[in-house]
Amino acid sequence: MSKRDKKIEVNVKDIERHHQPVQQIFIGRRLIGEVTTENERFKALLVADQSEFNVRSQEEGLEMVLQQYHLHQR
């Protein structure tokens, strides 16, 4: 028997914090991470364990948050 693929709803909300753009990443209604801009560089933050990752772009930050979330999900 094969497993069925689960459809997971991922939402990205763009906000501004301290005059800096922030992308908040949600799965359902749960905030799982953020991608922020800091001195023209990007930083991905995983909310669950406050892990920070330096990334090259917002897209890479989004991918990093999703990968780390699924890797450490219980």
PDB file of C-alpha atoms in Angstrom, residues 2-44:
ATOM      1  CA  SER A   2       1.245   3.445  -0.789  1.00  0.00           C
ATOM      2  CA  LYS A   3       0.816   6.456   1.416  1.00  0.00           C
ATOM      3  CA  ARG A   4      -1.310   9.327   0.254  1.00  0.00           C
ATOM      4  CA  ASP A   5       0.316  12.722   0.046  1.00  0.00           C
ATOM      5  CA  LYS A   6      -0.936  15.141   2.658  1.00  0.00           C
ATOM      6  CA  LYS A   7      -1.803  18.606   1.456  1.00  0.00           C
ATOM      7  CA  ILE A   8      -0.352  21.197   3.799  1.00  0.00           C
ATOM      8  CA  GLU A   9      -1.364  24.832   3.584  1.00  0.00           C
ATOM      9  CA  VAL A  10       1.605  27.189   3.848  1.00  0.00           C
ATOM     10  CA  ASN A  11       0.938  30.932   4.115  1.00  0.00           C
ATOM     11  CA  VAL A  12       3.455  33.751   3.949  1.00  0.00           C
ATOM     12  CA  LYS A  13       2.513  37.094   5.476  1.00  0.00           C
ATOM     13  CA  ASP A  14       4.579  40.199   4.746  1.00  0.00           C
ATOM     14  CA  ILE A  15       4.773  42.674   7.626  1.00  0.00           C
ATOM     15  CA  GLU A  16       7.062  45.519   8.688  1.00  0.00           C
ATOM     16  CA  ARG A  17       8.884  45.504  12.026  1.00  0.00           C
ATOM     17  CA  HIS A  18      11.197  48.353  13.049  1.00  0.00           C
ATOM     18  CA  HIS A  19      11.013  49.715   9.475  1.00  0.00           C
ATOM     19  CA  GLN A  20      12.351  46.389   8.131  1.00  0.00           C
ATOM     20  CA  PRO A  21      10.354  43.933   5.981  1.00  0.00           C
ATOM     21  CA  VAL A  22       9.629  40.576   7.625  1.00  0.00           C
ATOM     22  CA  GLN A  23       8.086  37.469   6.064  1.00  0.00           C
ATOM     23  CA  GLN A  24       6.171  35.353   8.563  1.00  0.00           C
ATOM     24  CA  ILE A  25       5.664  31.715   7.551  1.00  0.00           C
ATOM     25  CA  PHE A  26       2.580  29.875   8.776  1.00  0.00           C
ATOM     26  CA  ILE A  27       1.427  26.279   8.461  1.00  0.00           C
ATOM     27  CA  GLY A  28      -2.294  26.499   9.058  1.00  0.00           C
ATOM     28  CA  ARG A  29      -2.586  29.118  11.807  1.00  0.00           C
ATOM     29  CA  ARG A  30       0.716  28.206  13.460  1.00  0.00           C
ATOM     30  CA  LEU A  31       3.706  30.535  13.021  1.00  0.00           C
ATOM     31  CA  ILE A  32       6.736  28.355  12.247  1.00  0.00           C
ATOM     32  CA  GLY A  33       9.347  30.904  11.186  1.00  0.00           C
ATOM     33  CA  GLU A  34      10.355  34.290   9.866  1.00  0.00           C
ATOM     34  CA  VAL A  35      12.688  35.658   7.219  1.00  0.00           C
ATOM     35  CA  THR A  36      14.135  39.089   8.012  1.00  0.00           C
ATOM     36  CA  THR A  37      16.463  41.525   6.313  1.00  0.00           C
ATOM     37  CA  GLU A  38      19.506  42.680   8.258  1.00  0.00           C
ATOM     38  CA  ASN A  39      22.096  44.998   6.687  1.00  0.00           C
ATOM     39  CA  GLU A  40      21.156  43.882   3.169  1.00  0.00           C
ATOM     40  CA  ARG A  41      21.493  40.218   4.168  1.00  0.00           C
ATOM     41  CA  PHE A  42      18.751  37.756   4.996  1.00  0.00           C
ATOM     42  CA  LYS A  43      18.221  35.748   8.150  1.00  0.00           C
ATOM     43  CA  ALA A  44      15.802  32.828   8.585  1.00  0.00           C
TER      44      ALA A  44
END
